[in-house]
Short mmCIF file of C-alpha atoms and ligand atoms in Angstrom, two decimals:
data_model
loop_
_atom_site.label_atom_id
_atom_site.label_comp_id
_atom_site.label_asym_id
_atom_site.label_seq_id
_atom_site.Cartn_x
_atom_site.Cartn_y
_atom_site.Cartn_z
CA MET A 1324 17.80 -8.99 -31.15
CA PRO A 1325 17.96 -5.38 -30.97
CA SER A 1326 20.45 -4.15 -28.74
CA LEU A 1327 18.29 -2.49 -25.55
CA ARG A 1328 18.66 1.04 -25.10
CA PHE A 1329 19.35 1.04 -21.13
CA PRO A 1330 22.76 0.35 -19.45
CA PRO A 1331 23.26 -2.98 -18.39
CA THR A 1332 22.21 -4.56 -15.32
CA LEU A 1333 26.02 -5.92 -14.08
CA ALA A 1334 29.50 -4.75 -15.54
CA TRP A 1335 32.67 -6.70 -13.69
CA HIS A 1336 35.49 -4.09 -13.91
CA GLY A 1337 38.20 -5.79 -13.10
CA THR A 1338 38.88 -5.19 -9.04
CA LEU A 1339 35.04 -5.27 -9.03
CA LEU A 1340 31.06 -6.07 -9.98
CA ARG A 1341 29.28 -2.79 -10.79
CA LEU A 1342 25.04 -3.05 -10.57
CA LEU A 1343 22.07 -1.24 -11.64
CA ASP A 1344 20.25 -0.36 -7.77
CA GLN A 1345 16.96 -1.86 -9.04
CA THR A 1346 15.93 -1.30 -5.61
CA LYS A 1347 16.22 2.31 -7.38
CA LEU A 1348 14.47 1.32 -10.45
CA PRO A 1349 12.87 3.74 -12.15
CA ALA A 1350 13.23 6.80 -10.04
CA GLU A 1351 16.52 6.77 -10.08
CA GLU A 1352 19.41 5.20 -12.32
CA ALA A 1353 22.05 4.23 -9.81
CA TYR A 1354 25.24 1.84 -9.45
CA LEU A 1355 26.44 0.01 -6.85
CA ASP A 1356 29.82 -1.68 -7.06
CA VAL A 1357 30.78 -4.27 -5.00
CA GLU A 1358 34.20 -5.37 -3.98
CA ASN A 1359 34.16 -8.37 -1.72
CA VAL A 1360 31.27 -11.17 -0.82
CA ALA A 1361 29.58 -9.87 2.88
CA ALA A 1362 28.87 -6.27 -0.34
CA LEU A 1363 27.64 -8.91 -2.81
CA CYS A 1364 24.95 -11.28 -0.62
CA ASP A 1365 23.53 -8.64 1.09
CA ALA A 1366 23.16 -6.52 -2.64
CA ILE A 1367 21.66 -10.42 -3.60
CA LYS A 1368 19.70 -10.63 -0.47
CA ARG A 1369 17.94 -6.35 -1.08
CA LEU A 1370 17.66 -7.15 -4.95
CA VAL A 1371 19.73 -4.75 -5.78
CA VAL A 1372 21.28 -7.25 -8.41
CA ARG A 1373 17.79 -9.90 -8.65
CA GLY A 1374 16.34 -12.45 -11.61
CA ALA A 1375 17.51 -16.35 -11.37
CA PRO A 1376 19.52 -15.75 -14.16
CA ALA A 1377 21.72 -12.15 -12.86
CA ILE A 1378 22.23 -13.47 -9.79
CA GLY A 1379 23.89 -16.39 -10.88
CA CYS A 1380 26.09 -13.85 -13.22
CA ALA A 1381 26.64 -11.79 -10.17
CA ALA A 1382 27.27 -14.71 -8.26
CA ALA A 1383 29.43 -16.31 -10.76
CA TYR A 1384 32.31 -13.27 -10.58
CA GLY A 1385 31.78 -13.15 -6.52
CA VAL A 1386 33.79 -16.18 -6.18
CA LEU A 1387 36.10 -14.65 -7.66
CA LEU A 1388 35.90 -11.83 -5.40
CA ALA A 1389 36.26 -15.20 -2.84
CA ALA A 1390 38.78 -15.85 -3.63
CA ARG A 1391 40.93 -12.97 -3.52
CA GLU A 1392 39.32 -12.46 0.55
CA ALA A 1393 40.59 -15.14 1.18
CA ARG A 1394 43.92 -14.99 -0.29
CA LYS A 1395 44.05 -11.53 1.69
CA GLY A 1396 43.25 -13.59 5.14
CA ALA A 1397 45.13 -16.25 4.56
CA GLU A 1398 47.83 -13.90 3.94
CA GLY A 1399 47.56 -12.05 6.88
CA CYS A 1400 47.10 -15.08 9.40
CA GLY A 1401 50.89 -16.41 8.80
CA GLY A 1402 53.74 -16.10 6.34
CA SER A 1403 53.64 -16.13 2.73
CA GLN A 1404 52.13 -18.94 1.63
CA PRO A 1405 48.36 -18.64 1.40
CA VAL A 1406 48.06 -21.96 4.03
CA ASN A 1407 44.56 -21.46 5.20
CA TRP A 1408 42.93 -20.35 1.34
CA ALA A 1409 40.89 -23.21 0.63
CA GLU A 1410 39.00 -23.40 4.51
CA ARG A 1411 38.18 -18.91 3.80
CA PHE A 1412 37.94 -19.74 0.34
CA ASN A 1413 35.07 -22.46 1.00
CA THR A 1414 33.15 -20.47 3.64
CA LEU A 1415 32.81 -16.93 1.23
CA CYS A 1416 31.34 -19.24 -1.40
CA GLU A 1417 28.39 -21.15 1.02
CA GLN A 1418 27.98 -17.57 2.07
CA LEU A 1419 27.50 -16.14 -0.85
CA ALA A 1420 25.33 -19.95 -2.25
CA ASP A 1421 22.75 -18.92 0.68
CA SER A 1422 22.45 -15.58 -0.33
CA ARG A 1423 19.02 -16.89 -1.05
CA PRO A 1424 17.32 -19.91 -1.59
CA THR A 1425 14.40 -20.14 -4.49
CA ALA A 1426 16.92 -19.61 -7.67
CA VAL A 1427 18.80 -22.62 -7.94
CA ASN A 1428 20.88 -20.74 -10.46
CA LEU A 1429 22.46 -18.81 -7.04
CA ARG A 1430 24.03 -22.27 -6.63
CA TRP A 1431 24.41 -23.63 -9.71
CA ALA A 1432 27.11 -20.89 -10.62
CA VAL A 1433 29.13 -20.54 -7.35
CA GLU A 1434 29.92 -25.27 -7.45
CA ARG A 1435 30.59 -24.30 -11.09
CA CYS A 1436 33.53 -21.53 -10.76
CA ARG A 1437 34.01 -23.26 -7.12
CA ALA A 1438 34.58 -26.59 -8.82
CA THR A 1439 37.21 -24.83 -11.11
CA ALA A 1440 39.30 -23.07 -8.31
CA LEU A 1441 39.43 -26.24 -5.71
CA ALA A 1442 40.70 -28.55 -8.69
CA LEU A 1443 43.51 -26.01 -9.45
CA HIS A 1444 44.08 -25.61 -5.43
CA LYS A 1445 44.41 -29.53 -5.32
CA ALA A 1446 46.61 -29.52 -8.72
CA GLY A 1447 48.39 -27.41 -7.08
CA LYS A 1448 48.55 -24.24 -9.31
CA PRO A 1449 49.06 -20.19 -7.78
CA ILE A 1450 46.24 -18.88 -6.17
CA ASP A 1451 47.16 -15.79 -8.59
CA LEU A 1452 46.61 -18.46 -12.07
CA ILE A 1453 43.68 -20.18 -9.72
CA GLU A 1454 41.39 -16.28 -9.89
CA ALA A 1455 42.80 -15.85 -13.28
CA ALA A 1456 40.97 -18.71 -14.02
CA LEU A 1457 37.74 -17.44 -12.60
CA GLU A 1458 37.85 -14.46 -13.63
CA THR A 1459 37.69 -16.45 -17.60
CA GLU A 1460 35.00 -18.96 -15.78
CA ALA A 1461 32.56 -16.18 -14.52
CA GLN A 1462 33.07 -13.97 -18.42
CA ALA A 1463 32.21 -17.77 -19.52
CA ILE A 1464 29.10 -17.68 -17.89
CA HIS A 1465 27.71 -13.94 -17.89
CA GLY A 1466 28.58 -15.05 -21.94
CA GLU A 1467 26.96 -18.30 -21.87
CA ASP A 1468 23.63 -16.42 -20.36
CA ARG A 1469 23.73 -13.97 -22.82
CA ALA A 1470 23.86 -16.05 -26.03
CA MET A 1471 21.01 -18.29 -24.11
CA CYS A 1472 19.13 -15.23 -23.79
CA ASP A 1473 19.02 -15.08 -27.63
CA ALA A 1474 17.81 -18.67 -28.57
CA ILE A 1475 15.38 -18.44 -25.92
CA GLY A 1476 14.25 -15.07 -27.89
CA THR A 1477 14.57 -16.65 -30.63
CA HIS A 1478 12.79 -19.89 -30.03
CA GLY A 1479 9.77 -18.46 -28.06
CA ALA A 1480 9.15 -15.83 -30.48
CA SER A 1481 7.59 -18.87 -32.94
CA LEU A 1482 5.07 -19.21 -30.77
CA LEU A 1483 3.37 -15.72 -31.24
CA PRO A 1484 1.13 -14.66 -33.49
CA ALA A 1485 3.74 -13.26 -36.45
CA GLU A 1486 1.75 -9.66 -36.89
CA ARG A 1487 0.38 -8.43 -33.80
CA ALA A 1488 0.54 -10.26 -30.67
CA THR A 1489 -0.96 -9.87 -26.58
CA VAL A 1490 0.78 -10.68 -23.47
CA MET A 1491 0.64 -10.87 -20.07
CA THR A 1492 3.76 -10.80 -17.79
CA HIS A 1493 4.93 -11.21 -15.19
CA CYS A 1494 7.37 -10.41 -12.63
CA ASN A 1495 10.37 -8.65 -14.74
CA ALA A 1496 11.83 -11.72 -16.53
CA GLY A 1497 13.62 -9.30 -19.18
CA ALA A 1498 17.20 -7.73 -19.37
CA LEU A 1499 17.58 -6.13 -15.65
CA ALA A 1500 17.10 -10.06 -14.02
CA THR A 1501 20.42 -11.86 -16.96
CA GLY A 1502 23.49 -11.13 -17.83
CA GLY A 1503 21.78 -10.34 -21.11
CA SER A 1504 18.19 -9.88 -22.86
CA GLY A 1505 16.10 -12.27 -20.43
CA THR A 1506 14.31 -14.34 -21.01
CA ALA A 1507 10.23 -14.38 -21.01
CA LEU A 1508 11.42 -10.60 -22.39
CA ALA A 1509 13.80 -11.97 -24.57
CA VAL A 1510 10.74 -13.07 -26.13
CA LEU A 1511 9.09 -10.06 -26.55
CA TYR A 1512 12.11 -8.48 -28.21
CA ALA A 1513 12.82 -11.22 -30.04
CA ALA A 1514 9.21 -10.31 -31.51
CA GLN A 1515 9.22 -7.38 -31.74
CA ALA A 1516 12.92 -7.30 -33.85
CA ARG A 1517 11.08 -9.42 -36.43
CA GLY A 1518 8.51 -6.69 -36.90
CA THR A 1519 5.37 -8.24 -34.71
CA LYS A 1520 3.41 -5.08 -33.53
CA LEU A 1521 2.97 -5.97 -29.34
CA ALA A 1522 0.48 -4.51 -26.52
CA VAL A 1523 2.28 -6.22 -23.43
CA PHE A 1524 0.26 -6.63 -19.66
CA ALA A 1525 2.49 -6.62 -17.49
CA ASP A 1526 1.05 -7.48 -12.96
CA GLU A 1527 2.38 -4.59 -11.19
CA THR A 1528 4.13 -7.86 -8.82
CA ARG A 1529 3.15 -7.58 -5.64
CA PRO A 1530 4.97 -7.16 -3.16
CA LEU A 1531 7.89 -5.66 -4.69
CA LEU A 1532 6.70 -4.12 -7.38
CA GLN A 1533 9.13 -5.63 -10.34
CA GLY A 1534 6.02 -6.13 -12.85
CA ALA A 1535 5.37 -1.76 -11.95
CA ARG A 1536 8.66 -0.68 -11.46
CA LEU A 1537 11.29 -2.93 -13.31
CA THR A 1538 9.11 -4.47 -16.53
CA ALA A 1539 7.48 -1.16 -17.40
CA TRP A 1540 10.65 1.15 -17.53
CA GLU A 1541 11.96 -2.08 -19.09
CA LEU A 1542 10.02 -2.65 -22.24
CA ALA A 1543 9.28 0.96 -22.25
CA HIS A 1544 12.90 2.00 -23.35
CA ALA A 1545 12.71 -0.93 -25.66
CA GLY A 1546 10.10 0.81 -27.36
CA ILE A 1547 7.45 -1.94 -26.23
CA ASP A 1548 3.58 -0.41 -25.85
CA VAL A 1549 3.17 -1.92 -22.23
CA THR A 1550 0.26 -1.64 -19.76
CA VAL A 1551 1.31 -1.88 -15.79
CA ILE A 1552 -2.05 -3.25 -14.42
CA CYS A 1553 -2.84 -4.59 -10.47
CA ASP A 1554 -2.39 -7.79 -9.97
CA ASN A 1555 -6.03 -8.74 -8.63
CA MET A 1556 -6.82 -7.23 -12.44
CA ALA A 1557 -4.64 -10.50 -14.52
CA ALA A 1558 -8.93 -11.97 -14.95
CA SER A 1559 -11.04 -9.52 -16.36
CA VAL A 1560 -8.00 -8.14 -18.45
CA MET A 1561 -8.06 -12.16 -19.45
CA ARG A 1562 -11.11 -12.17 -20.26
CA ALA A 1563 -11.64 -8.94 -22.10
CA ARG A 1564 -8.51 -8.08 -23.63
CA LYS A 1565 -7.81 -12.35 -24.27
CA PRO A 1566 -4.35 -12.36 -24.89
CA ASP A 1567 -2.50 -14.54 -27.00
CA ALA A 1568 0.03 -15.40 -24.77
CA VAL A 1569 1.21 -15.20 -20.62
CA ILE A 1570 4.69 -15.86 -20.52
CA VAL A 1571 7.12 -15.70 -17.49
CA GLY A 1572 10.09 -16.51 -16.43
CA ALA A 1573 11.57 -19.16 -13.69
CA ASP A 1574 13.88 -19.51 -10.73
CA ARG A 1575 14.09 -22.94 -10.20
CA ILE A 1576 12.31 -25.47 -12.99
CA ALA A 1577 12.07 -28.98 -11.29
CA ALA A 1578 12.25 -32.52 -13.35
CA ASN A 1579 9.44 -32.74 -13.47
CA GLY A 1580 8.50 -29.38 -15.04
CA ASP A 1581 6.52 -28.02 -11.98
CA THR A 1582 8.09 -23.84 -11.95
CA ALA A 1583 8.43 -21.82 -9.41
CA ASN A 1584 8.64 -18.77 -10.39
CA LYS A 1585 7.29 -14.98 -8.76
CA ILE A 1586 4.80 -15.32 -6.13
CA GLY A 1587 1.29 -15.37 -8.61
CA THR A 1588 2.52 -16.94 -11.07
CA TYR A 1589 0.17 -19.66 -9.52
CA GLY A 1590 -3.12 -17.35 -9.94
CA LEU A 1591 -2.00 -16.57 -13.66
CA ALA A 1592 -1.55 -19.24 -14.79
CA ILE A 1593 -4.97 -20.80 -13.37
CA LEU A 1594 -6.57 -18.10 -15.29
CA ALA A 1595 -4.15 -18.56 -17.98
CA GLN A 1596 -6.25 -22.38 -18.04
CA HIS A 1597 -9.76 -20.93 -17.51
CA HIS A 1598 -9.34 -18.25 -19.80
CA GLY A 1599 -7.22 -20.47 -22.56
CA VAL A 1600 -4.68 -18.62 -22.80
CA PRO A 1601 -1.78 -20.56 -23.59
CA PHE A 1602 1.11 -19.77 -20.14
CA TYR A 1603 4.80 -20.62 -21.42
CA VAL A 1604 7.38 -19.69 -19.48
CA ALA A 1605 11.16 -19.25 -20.73
CA ALA A 1606 13.86 -20.18 -19.12
CA PRO A 1607 17.66 -21.27 -19.65
CA SER A 1608 19.51 -24.89 -18.59
CA SER A 1609 20.90 -23.30 -15.76
CA THR A 1610 17.13 -22.59 -14.02
CA PHE A 1611 17.10 -26.25 -13.76
CA ASP A 1612 16.89 -28.66 -11.12
CA LEU A 1613 17.02 -32.13 -12.10
CA LYS A 1614 18.23 -33.46 -8.59
CA LEU A 1615 14.37 -32.80 -7.31
CA ALA A 1616 11.21 -35.23 -8.15
CA ASP A 1617 9.16 -32.04 -8.58
CA GLY A 1618 8.43 -28.67 -7.07
CA SER A 1619 7.19 -29.46 -3.92
CA GLN A 1620 11.09 -30.10 -3.21
CA ILE A 1621 12.37 -26.30 -4.05
CA PRO A 1622 12.48 -24.04 -1.49
CA ILE A 1623 10.43 -21.13 -1.71
CA GLU A 1624 12.49 -17.66 0.21
CA GLU A 1625 10.19 -16.47 3.27
CA ARG A 1626 10.60 -12.78 3.39
CA ALA A 1627 10.84 -9.89 5.90
CA ARG A 1628 6.93 -8.31 7.36
CA ALA A 1629 7.77 -4.98 6.29
CA GLU A 1630 7.61 -5.36 2.22
CA ILE A 1631 3.51 -6.07 3.34
CA SER A 1632 3.48 -3.63 5.57
CA GLN A 1633 5.24 -0.71 5.69
CA PRO A 1634 6.02 -0.69 1.66
CA GLN A 1635 8.05 2.32 1.28
CA GLY A 1636 7.87 3.53 4.99
CA THR A 1637 4.70 3.53 5.46
CA LEU A 1638 2.37 2.21 7.38
CA ASN A 1639 -0.48 -0.67 5.65
CA VAL A 1640 -0.63 -3.20 8.18
CA PRO A 1641 -1.19 -2.19 11.74
CA PRO A 1642 1.63 -3.87 14.02
CA ASN A 1643 -0.32 -6.85 15.77
CA ALA A 1644 -1.32 -8.57 12.64
CA LYS A 1645 0.40 -11.18 11.29
CA VAL A 1646 1.90 -11.35 7.56
CA PHE A 1647 3.34 -13.65 5.33
CA ASN A 1648 5.37 -13.09 2.68
CA PRO A 1649 6.76 -15.51 0.36
CA ALA A 1650 8.64 -14.79 -2.58
CA PHE A 1651 8.45 -17.46 -5.05
CA ASP A 1652 4.60 -20.04 -5.81
CA VAL A 1653 5.12 -22.93 -7.85
CA THR A 1654 3.42 -23.45 -11.54
CA PRO A 1655 2.39 -27.05 -11.89
CA ALA A 1656 3.66 -28.67 -14.97
CA ALA A 1657 0.06 -29.34 -15.93
CA LEU A 1658 -0.63 -25.58 -16.38
CA ILE A 1659 2.57 -24.58 -18.39
CA ALA A 1660 1.51 -25.08 -22.82
CA ALA A 1661 5.20 -25.03 -22.96
CA LEU A 1662 8.93 -24.78 -21.85
CA VAL A 1663 11.26 -21.80 -23.66
CA THR A 1664 14.73 -22.95 -23.96
CA GLU A 1665 17.80 -22.25 -25.82
CA LYS A 1666 17.40 -25.76 -26.46
CA GLY A 1667 14.16 -25.51 -28.22
CA VAL A 1668 10.46 -25.29 -26.73
CA LEU A 1669 9.71 -27.92 -24.60
CA ARG A 1670 5.94 -30.05 -24.93
CA PRO A 1671 4.52 -31.83 -22.04
CA PRO A 1672 5.18 -35.03 -20.37
CA TYR A 1673 7.88 -32.36 -19.19
CA ARG A 1674 9.96 -35.87 -17.70
CA GLU A 1675 10.76 -36.86 -20.90
CA SER A 1676 11.38 -33.86 -23.65
CA ILE A 1677 13.38 -32.03 -20.40
CA ALA A 1678 15.60 -35.07 -19.58
CA LYS A 1679 16.44 -35.14 -23.83
CA ALA A 1680 16.80 -31.17 -23.62
CA LEU A 1681 18.81 -31.11 -21.22
CA SER A 1682 21.56 -34.06 -22.22
CA ALA A 1683 21.86 -33.27 -25.05
O1 MRU B 2596 11.89 -11.55 -6.63
P1 MRU B 2596 12.96 -11.77 -8.07
O2 MRU B 2596 12.43 -10.07 -8.34
O3 MRU B 2596 14.28 -11.73 -8.21
O4 MRU B 2596 12.38 -12.79 -8.20
C1 MRU B 2596 12.95 -13.23 -9.46
C2 MRU B 2596 12.15 -13.67 -10.55
O5 MRU B 2596 10.44 -14.37 -10.16
C3 MRU B 2596 11.80 -13.75 -12.04
O6 MRU B 2596 10.56 -13.88 -13.26
C4 MRU B 2596 12.80 -15.10 -12.59
O7 MRU B 2596 13.61 -14.90 -11.56
C5 MRU B 2596 12.90 -15.23 -13.99
S1 MRU B 2596 14.25 -14.05 -14.60
C6 MRU B 2596 14.73 -13.90 -16.59
#
């Protein structure tokens, strides 16, 4: 995997989590230092940090911040023993896990870290030791995410022609969206590393422009040929340029393979089927939610009116018109040619292939 020539999406600095502020890209490379749970929830809600795996990694460090805050609060209200620690800790963990609803990596990371902490608490271990264990757990989640990205890249590259490939993608499923090199974009980095000449069409991804602002920034940094198109150009570009593949990321994948991803993904999958282009979803196992039988049960975040009616402060929609702003849609498994995971390339029927891969 090539070393990516841009700053880390998130970095733990012992007492604070430093986030590359994605709301400011590509105009500015600015950082936000987060030292408590409220600030992290705000950063997740505002998409300072975004993309399912990156939110999961950030939340893992957030659970450590929650433990530290719980200790301070509990110490403040009586004696040297932090009596209300578990109660405060749980409340903060819930706030964190609820900060965005669709990407399952968020709750997955919070629950994994919370379970570590509560098991130690139940065994009567001191708070210092619990905090040390939480730091180790968060770093493990971050490290695992890096490794999963690289494995996804390697597996996914095998789906592309070796010499030259044209790929279409939506939103940003790259290094900016993970703790490592990305999911959909990791496939491109792996293909580039083995010498494939790539041409990428990046949908701008209305309304928050993750494709135009983030994917184009990231791929240009990596020296990959990238062309931004408006979302409504995808059909004609697909017909004219016949991409070898569409590759996207995921926020949550149900047990049957139905996949929630950025709004517009579903339309792209229909277009891909119509034009005979394979549609691939790249995601780590932390994005699968096997408790959900199908995509109809995936909660879809609805975001603020102003993202559509008043982007960058300019009034685009009259105040007396309604606005609907779902941030994600669900692509039926039947439209997905393969799911690219760190465990390998999964093919339909997904209920069987997912269950087998994830239990291995
Ligand atoms: O609202 P966002 O920017 O967090 O949405 C992100 C996406 O939809 C990504 O495609 C998904 O999280 C996968 S990131 C590897």
